[in-house]
Coordinates of C-alpha atoms and ligand atoms in Angstrom, one line a residue:
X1 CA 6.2 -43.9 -21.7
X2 CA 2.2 -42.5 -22.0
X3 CA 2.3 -39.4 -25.0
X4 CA 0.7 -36.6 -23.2
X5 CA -0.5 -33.6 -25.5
X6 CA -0.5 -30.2 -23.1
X7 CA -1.9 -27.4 -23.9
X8 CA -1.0 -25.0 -21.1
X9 CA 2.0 -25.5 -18.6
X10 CA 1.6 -26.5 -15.1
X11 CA 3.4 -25.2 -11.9
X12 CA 7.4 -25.3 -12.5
X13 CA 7.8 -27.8 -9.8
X14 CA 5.0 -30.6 -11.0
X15 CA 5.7 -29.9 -14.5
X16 CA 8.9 -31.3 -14.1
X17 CA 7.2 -34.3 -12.2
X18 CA 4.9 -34.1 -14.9
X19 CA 8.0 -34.6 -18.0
X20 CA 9.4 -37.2 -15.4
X21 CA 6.9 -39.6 -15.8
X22 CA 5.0 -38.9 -19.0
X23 CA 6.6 -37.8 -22.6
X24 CA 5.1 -34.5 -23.3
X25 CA 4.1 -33.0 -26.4
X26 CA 3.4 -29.1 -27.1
X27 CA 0.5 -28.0 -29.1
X28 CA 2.6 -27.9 -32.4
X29 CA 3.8 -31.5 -32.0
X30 CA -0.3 -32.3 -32.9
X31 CA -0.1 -33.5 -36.3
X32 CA 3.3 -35.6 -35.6
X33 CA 1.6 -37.2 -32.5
X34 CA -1.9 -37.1 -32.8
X35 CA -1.7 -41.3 -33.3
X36 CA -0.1 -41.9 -30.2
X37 CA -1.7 -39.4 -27.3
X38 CA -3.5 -41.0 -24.7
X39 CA -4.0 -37.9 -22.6
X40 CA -4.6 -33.9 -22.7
X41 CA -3.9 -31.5 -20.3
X42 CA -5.6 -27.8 -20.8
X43 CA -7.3 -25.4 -18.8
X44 CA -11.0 -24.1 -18.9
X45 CA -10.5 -22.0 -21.7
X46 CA -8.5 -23.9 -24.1
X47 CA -10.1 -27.1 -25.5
X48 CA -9.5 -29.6 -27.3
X49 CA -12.5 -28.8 -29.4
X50 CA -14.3 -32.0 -30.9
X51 CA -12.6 -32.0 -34.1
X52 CA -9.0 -32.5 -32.4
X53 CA -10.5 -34.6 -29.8
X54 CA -11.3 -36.5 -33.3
X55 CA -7.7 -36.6 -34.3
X56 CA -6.9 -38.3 -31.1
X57 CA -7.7 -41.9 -31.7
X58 CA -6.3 -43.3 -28.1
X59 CA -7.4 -40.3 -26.1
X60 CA -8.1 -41.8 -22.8
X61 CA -8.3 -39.1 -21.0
X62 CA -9.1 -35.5 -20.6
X63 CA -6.9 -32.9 -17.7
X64 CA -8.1 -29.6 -16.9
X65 CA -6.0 -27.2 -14.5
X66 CA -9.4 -25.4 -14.0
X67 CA -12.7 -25.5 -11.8
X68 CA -14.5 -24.1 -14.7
X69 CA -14.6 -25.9 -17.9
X70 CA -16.5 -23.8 -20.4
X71 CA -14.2 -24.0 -23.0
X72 CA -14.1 -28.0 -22.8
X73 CA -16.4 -30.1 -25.1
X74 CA -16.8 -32.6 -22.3
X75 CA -20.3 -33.8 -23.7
X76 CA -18.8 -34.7 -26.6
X77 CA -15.7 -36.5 -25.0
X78 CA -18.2 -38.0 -22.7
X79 CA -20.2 -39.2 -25.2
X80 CA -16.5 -41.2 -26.8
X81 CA -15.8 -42.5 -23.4
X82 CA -13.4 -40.2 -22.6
X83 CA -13.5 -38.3 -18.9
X84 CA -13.0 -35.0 -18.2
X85 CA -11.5 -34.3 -14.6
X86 CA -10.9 -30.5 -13.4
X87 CA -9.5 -28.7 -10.1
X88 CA -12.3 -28.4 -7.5
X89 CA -12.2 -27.2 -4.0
X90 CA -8.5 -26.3 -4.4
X91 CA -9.4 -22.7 -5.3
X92 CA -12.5 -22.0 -3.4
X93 CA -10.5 -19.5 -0.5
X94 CA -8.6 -17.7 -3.3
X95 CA -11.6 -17.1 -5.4
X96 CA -14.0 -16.7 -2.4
X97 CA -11.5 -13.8 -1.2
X98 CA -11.2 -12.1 -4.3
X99 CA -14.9 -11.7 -4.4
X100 CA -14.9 -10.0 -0.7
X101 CA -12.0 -7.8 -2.1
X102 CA -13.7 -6.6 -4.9
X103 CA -17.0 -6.2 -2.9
X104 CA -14.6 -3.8 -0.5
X105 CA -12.3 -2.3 -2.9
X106 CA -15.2 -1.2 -5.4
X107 CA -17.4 0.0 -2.5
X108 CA -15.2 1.9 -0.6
X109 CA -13.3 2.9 -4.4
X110 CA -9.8 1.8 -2.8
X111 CA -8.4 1.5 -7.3
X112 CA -9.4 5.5 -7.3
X113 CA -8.5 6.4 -3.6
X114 CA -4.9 4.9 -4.3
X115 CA -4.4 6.7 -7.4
X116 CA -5.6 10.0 -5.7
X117 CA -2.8 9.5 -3.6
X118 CA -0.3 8.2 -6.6
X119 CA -1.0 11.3 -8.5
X120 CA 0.1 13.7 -5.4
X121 CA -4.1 15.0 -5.2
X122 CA -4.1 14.4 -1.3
X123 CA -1.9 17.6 -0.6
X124 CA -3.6 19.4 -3.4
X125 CA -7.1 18.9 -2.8
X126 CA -7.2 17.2 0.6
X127 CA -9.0 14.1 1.8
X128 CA -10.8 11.9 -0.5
X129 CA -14.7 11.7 -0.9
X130 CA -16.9 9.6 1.1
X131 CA -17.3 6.3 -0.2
X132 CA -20.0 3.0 0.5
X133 CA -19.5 0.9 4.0
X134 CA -18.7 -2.7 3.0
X135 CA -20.1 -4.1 6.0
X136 CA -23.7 -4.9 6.8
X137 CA -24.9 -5.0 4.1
X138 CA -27.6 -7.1 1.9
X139 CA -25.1 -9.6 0.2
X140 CA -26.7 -11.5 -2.9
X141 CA -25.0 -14.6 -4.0
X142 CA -25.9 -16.2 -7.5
X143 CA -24.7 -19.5 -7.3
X144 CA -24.4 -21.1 -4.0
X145 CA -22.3 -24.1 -4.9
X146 CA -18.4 -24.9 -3.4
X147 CA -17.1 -21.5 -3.8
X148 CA -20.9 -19.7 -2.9
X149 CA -20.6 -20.7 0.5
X150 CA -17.2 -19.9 0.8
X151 CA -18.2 -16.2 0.0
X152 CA -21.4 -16.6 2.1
X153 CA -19.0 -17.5 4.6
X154 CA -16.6 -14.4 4.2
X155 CA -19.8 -11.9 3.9
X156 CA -21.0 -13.5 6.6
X157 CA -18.3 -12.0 9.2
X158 CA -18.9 -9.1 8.3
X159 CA -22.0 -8.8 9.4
X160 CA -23.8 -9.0 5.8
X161 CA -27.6 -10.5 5.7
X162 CA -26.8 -13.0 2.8
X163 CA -29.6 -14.5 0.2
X164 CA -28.9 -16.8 -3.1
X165 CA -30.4 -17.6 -6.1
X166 CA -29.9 -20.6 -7.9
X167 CA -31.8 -23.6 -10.0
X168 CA -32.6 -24.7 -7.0
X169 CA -32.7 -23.9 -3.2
X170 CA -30.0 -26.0 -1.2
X171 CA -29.8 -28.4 1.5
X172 CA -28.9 -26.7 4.9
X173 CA -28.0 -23.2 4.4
X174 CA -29.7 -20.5 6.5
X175 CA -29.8 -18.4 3.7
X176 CA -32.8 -16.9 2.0
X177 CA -33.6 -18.5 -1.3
X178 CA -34.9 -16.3 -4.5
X179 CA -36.5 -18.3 -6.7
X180 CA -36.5 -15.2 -9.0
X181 CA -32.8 -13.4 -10.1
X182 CA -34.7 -9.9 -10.2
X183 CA -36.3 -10.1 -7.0
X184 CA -32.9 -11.0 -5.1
X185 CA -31.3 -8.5 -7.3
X186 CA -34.0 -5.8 -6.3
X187 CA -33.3 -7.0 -2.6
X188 CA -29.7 -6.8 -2.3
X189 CA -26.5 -3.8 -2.4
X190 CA -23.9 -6.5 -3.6
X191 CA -24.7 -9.2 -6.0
X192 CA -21.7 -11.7 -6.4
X193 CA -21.7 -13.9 -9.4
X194 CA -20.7 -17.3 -9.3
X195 CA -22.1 -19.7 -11.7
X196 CA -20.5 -22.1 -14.4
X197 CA -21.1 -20.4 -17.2
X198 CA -23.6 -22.6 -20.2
X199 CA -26.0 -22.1 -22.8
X200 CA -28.8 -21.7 -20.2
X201 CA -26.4 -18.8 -17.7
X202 CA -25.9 -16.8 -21.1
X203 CA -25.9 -13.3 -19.7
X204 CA -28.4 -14.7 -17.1
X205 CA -27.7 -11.1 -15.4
X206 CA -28.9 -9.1 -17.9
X207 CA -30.4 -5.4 -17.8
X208 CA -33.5 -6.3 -15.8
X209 CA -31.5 -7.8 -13.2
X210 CA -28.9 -5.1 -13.4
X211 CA -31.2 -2.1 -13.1
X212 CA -32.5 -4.2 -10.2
X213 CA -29.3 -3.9 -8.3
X214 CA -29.8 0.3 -9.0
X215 CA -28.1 3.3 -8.8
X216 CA -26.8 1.8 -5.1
X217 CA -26.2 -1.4 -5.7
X218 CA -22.6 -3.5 -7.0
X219 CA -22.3 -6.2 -8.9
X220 CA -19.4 -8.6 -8.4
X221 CA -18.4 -11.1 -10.9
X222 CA -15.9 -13.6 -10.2
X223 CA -17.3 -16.1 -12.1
X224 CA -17.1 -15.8 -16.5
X225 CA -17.7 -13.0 -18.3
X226 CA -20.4 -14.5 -20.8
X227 CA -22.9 -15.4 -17.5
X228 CA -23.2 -11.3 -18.1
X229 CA -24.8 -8.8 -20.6
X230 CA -21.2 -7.1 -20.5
X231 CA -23.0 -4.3 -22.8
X232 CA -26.2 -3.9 -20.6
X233 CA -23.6 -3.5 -17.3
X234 CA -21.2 -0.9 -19.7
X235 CA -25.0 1.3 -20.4
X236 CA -26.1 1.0 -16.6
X237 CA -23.1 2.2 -15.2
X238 CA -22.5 5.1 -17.6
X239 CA -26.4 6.1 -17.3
X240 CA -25.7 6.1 -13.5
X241 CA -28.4 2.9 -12.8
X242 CA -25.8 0.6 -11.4
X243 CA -23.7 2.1 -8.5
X244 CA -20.9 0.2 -9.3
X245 CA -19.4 -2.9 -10.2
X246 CA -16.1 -5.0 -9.2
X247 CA -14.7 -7.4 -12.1
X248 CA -12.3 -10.1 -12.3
X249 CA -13.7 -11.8 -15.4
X250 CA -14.8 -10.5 -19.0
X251 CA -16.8 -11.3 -22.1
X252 CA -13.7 -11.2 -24.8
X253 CA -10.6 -11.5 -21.8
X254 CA -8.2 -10.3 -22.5
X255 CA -10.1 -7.4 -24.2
X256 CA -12.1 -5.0 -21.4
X257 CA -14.8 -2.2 -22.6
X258 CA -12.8 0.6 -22.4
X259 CA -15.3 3.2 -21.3
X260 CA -14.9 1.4 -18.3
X261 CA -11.0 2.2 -17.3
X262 CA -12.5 5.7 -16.3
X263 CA -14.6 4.8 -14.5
X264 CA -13.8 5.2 -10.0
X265 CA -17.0 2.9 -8.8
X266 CA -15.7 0.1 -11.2
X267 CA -12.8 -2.3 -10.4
X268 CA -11.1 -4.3 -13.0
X269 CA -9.1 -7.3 -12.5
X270 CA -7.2 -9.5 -15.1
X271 CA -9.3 -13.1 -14.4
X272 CA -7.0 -13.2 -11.4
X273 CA -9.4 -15.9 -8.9
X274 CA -7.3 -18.8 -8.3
X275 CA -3.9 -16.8 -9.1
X276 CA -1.8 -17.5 -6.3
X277 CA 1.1 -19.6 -6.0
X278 CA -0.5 -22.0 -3.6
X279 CA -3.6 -22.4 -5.6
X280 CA -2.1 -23.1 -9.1
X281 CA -0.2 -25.3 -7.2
X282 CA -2.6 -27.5 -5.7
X283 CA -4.3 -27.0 -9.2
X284 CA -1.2 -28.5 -10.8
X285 CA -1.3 -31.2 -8.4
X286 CA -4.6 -32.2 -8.9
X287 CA -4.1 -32.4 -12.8
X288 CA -0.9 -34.7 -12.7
X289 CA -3.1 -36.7 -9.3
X290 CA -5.6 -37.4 -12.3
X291 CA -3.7 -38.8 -14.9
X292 CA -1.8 -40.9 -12.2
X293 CA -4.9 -42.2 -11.2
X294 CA -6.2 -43.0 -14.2
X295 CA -3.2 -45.2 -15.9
X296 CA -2.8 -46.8 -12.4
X297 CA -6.3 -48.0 -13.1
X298 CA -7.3 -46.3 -10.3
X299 CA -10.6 -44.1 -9.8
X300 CA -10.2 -40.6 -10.4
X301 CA -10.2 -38.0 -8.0
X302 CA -12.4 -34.9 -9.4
X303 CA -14.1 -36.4 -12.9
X304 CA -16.6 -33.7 -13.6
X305 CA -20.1 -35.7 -13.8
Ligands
8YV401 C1 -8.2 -20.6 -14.1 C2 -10.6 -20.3 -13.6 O1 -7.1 -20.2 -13.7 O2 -10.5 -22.4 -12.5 C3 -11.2 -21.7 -13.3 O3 -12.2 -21.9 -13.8 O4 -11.2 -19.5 -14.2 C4 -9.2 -20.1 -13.2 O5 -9.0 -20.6 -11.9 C5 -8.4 -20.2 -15.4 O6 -9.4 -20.9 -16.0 C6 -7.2 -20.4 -16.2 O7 -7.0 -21.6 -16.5

């Protein structure tokens, strides 16, 4: 049997597919059977970093239950001939939703409404105040890539006029193109974040393009926490020069700034994008698809390139 080293579970149901055809080892096992593995499963946050990828003398092959891979060296185990595949596609409707739900829950302040109602206010102090239409609206996307256009998509029935930003303008879209981050920022009421996040995205939205957005506009990140100056967005929306801003993804997760929690035109979510049980199960799928592929010799299905 083919020594596996996993470093985060997969769905109940393929795990057990997973221990049916492969003999799995947990992250303690490493030292006993760092010889023998020939393949890692993780996620986008949890490695192998290069000096256990060094410890692994057969590593073939690298398995992320993830679209984003951030926390994977995969230079480095590129540059040892080992690929790195990850979960593409599979989560583009859950994570595209969640953006449109945090574009609609933080504009029309749906966390604060409920808990107006949750803490018996209605009958008190009557209807709740006028919030922000959702609809219509200028929709900014940064990053138009699988999951972009699955937003633009979304936005798009409702009526939003949509324009990206990104290294480059794409192929086909009849979106406006911003070759500059500030000027679509300045032009837009949402901006939705949804880049990989590297050296060069490093707080790529940073207080320029934040105080862009203004004292009317949201941000929306659905993306990684780091592709944000979290401590320029915490000044912007205390000082009142960002309307609001809907979150799903944090600098130090699990840790959130905590002068945010009081915040009504701010809505905070725990990284949950592709959390559904049909996503992380297609996810699952697509990790255990891999590493079949790849000991049956056979290409691999999403190798990141
Ligand atoms: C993952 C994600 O669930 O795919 C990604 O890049 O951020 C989420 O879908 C998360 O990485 C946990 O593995």
């Amino acid at each position: 049997m083919i020594d596996v080293l996993q470093l985060v579970k997969l769905r109940p149901e393929v795990q057990a597919e997973l221990e049916a055809r492969y003999r799995v080892h947990g992250r303690d096992d490493l030292d006993k059977v760092a010889g023998i593995v020939r393949a890692v499963v993780t996620n986008g946050h949890s490695g192998p970093p290069p000096d256990v990828i060094d410890r692994l003398p057969k590593l073939e092959i690298i398995a992320s239950g993830s679209v984003g891979y951030d926390g994977i060296p995969v230079e480095y185990a590129r540059s040892k001939g080992i690929p790195v595949t990850n979960t593409p596609e599979v989560l583009n409707d859950d994570v595209a939703d969640l953006a449109i739900g945090l574009m609609i829950m933080t504009a029309r302040r749906l966390v604060a409404s409920d808990r107006y109602v949750r803490d018996g206010r209605w009958p008190k102090e009557g209807d709740y105040p006028l919030a922000r239409k959702a609809s219509g609206k200028r929709v900014g996307i940064l990053g138009l890539g699988r999951i972009g256009k699955a937003i633009a998509k979304r936005a798009e029935a409702m009526g939003s006029h949509i324009a990206y930003h990104g290294r480059k303008p794409v192929e086909g879209v009849p979106y406006k193109y911003y070759a500059d981050l500030v000027e679509l920022a300045k032009n837009s009421d949402f901006l939705i974040v949804i880049i990989p996040a590297t050296p060069q995205t490093n707080r790529i939205v940073g207080k320029a393009v934040i105080e862009a957005l203004g004292p009317g506009g949201i941000l929306v990140n659905v993306a990684r926490g780091a592709v944000v100056d979290e401590d320029a967005l915490v000044a912007a929306l205390k000082d009142g020069k960002l309307g609001g801003a809907g979150l799903d993804v944090f600098v130090n997760e699990p840790q959130v700034p905590a002068e945010l929690f009081a915040m009504d035109n701010v809505t905070l979510l725990p990284h949950v994008g592709s959390a559904t049980y049909e996503t992380r199960r297609a996810m699952s799928q697509l990790v255990l698809d891999n590493l079949d592929a790849h000991f049956a010799g056979r290409p691999l299905l999403t190798e990141i390139l």
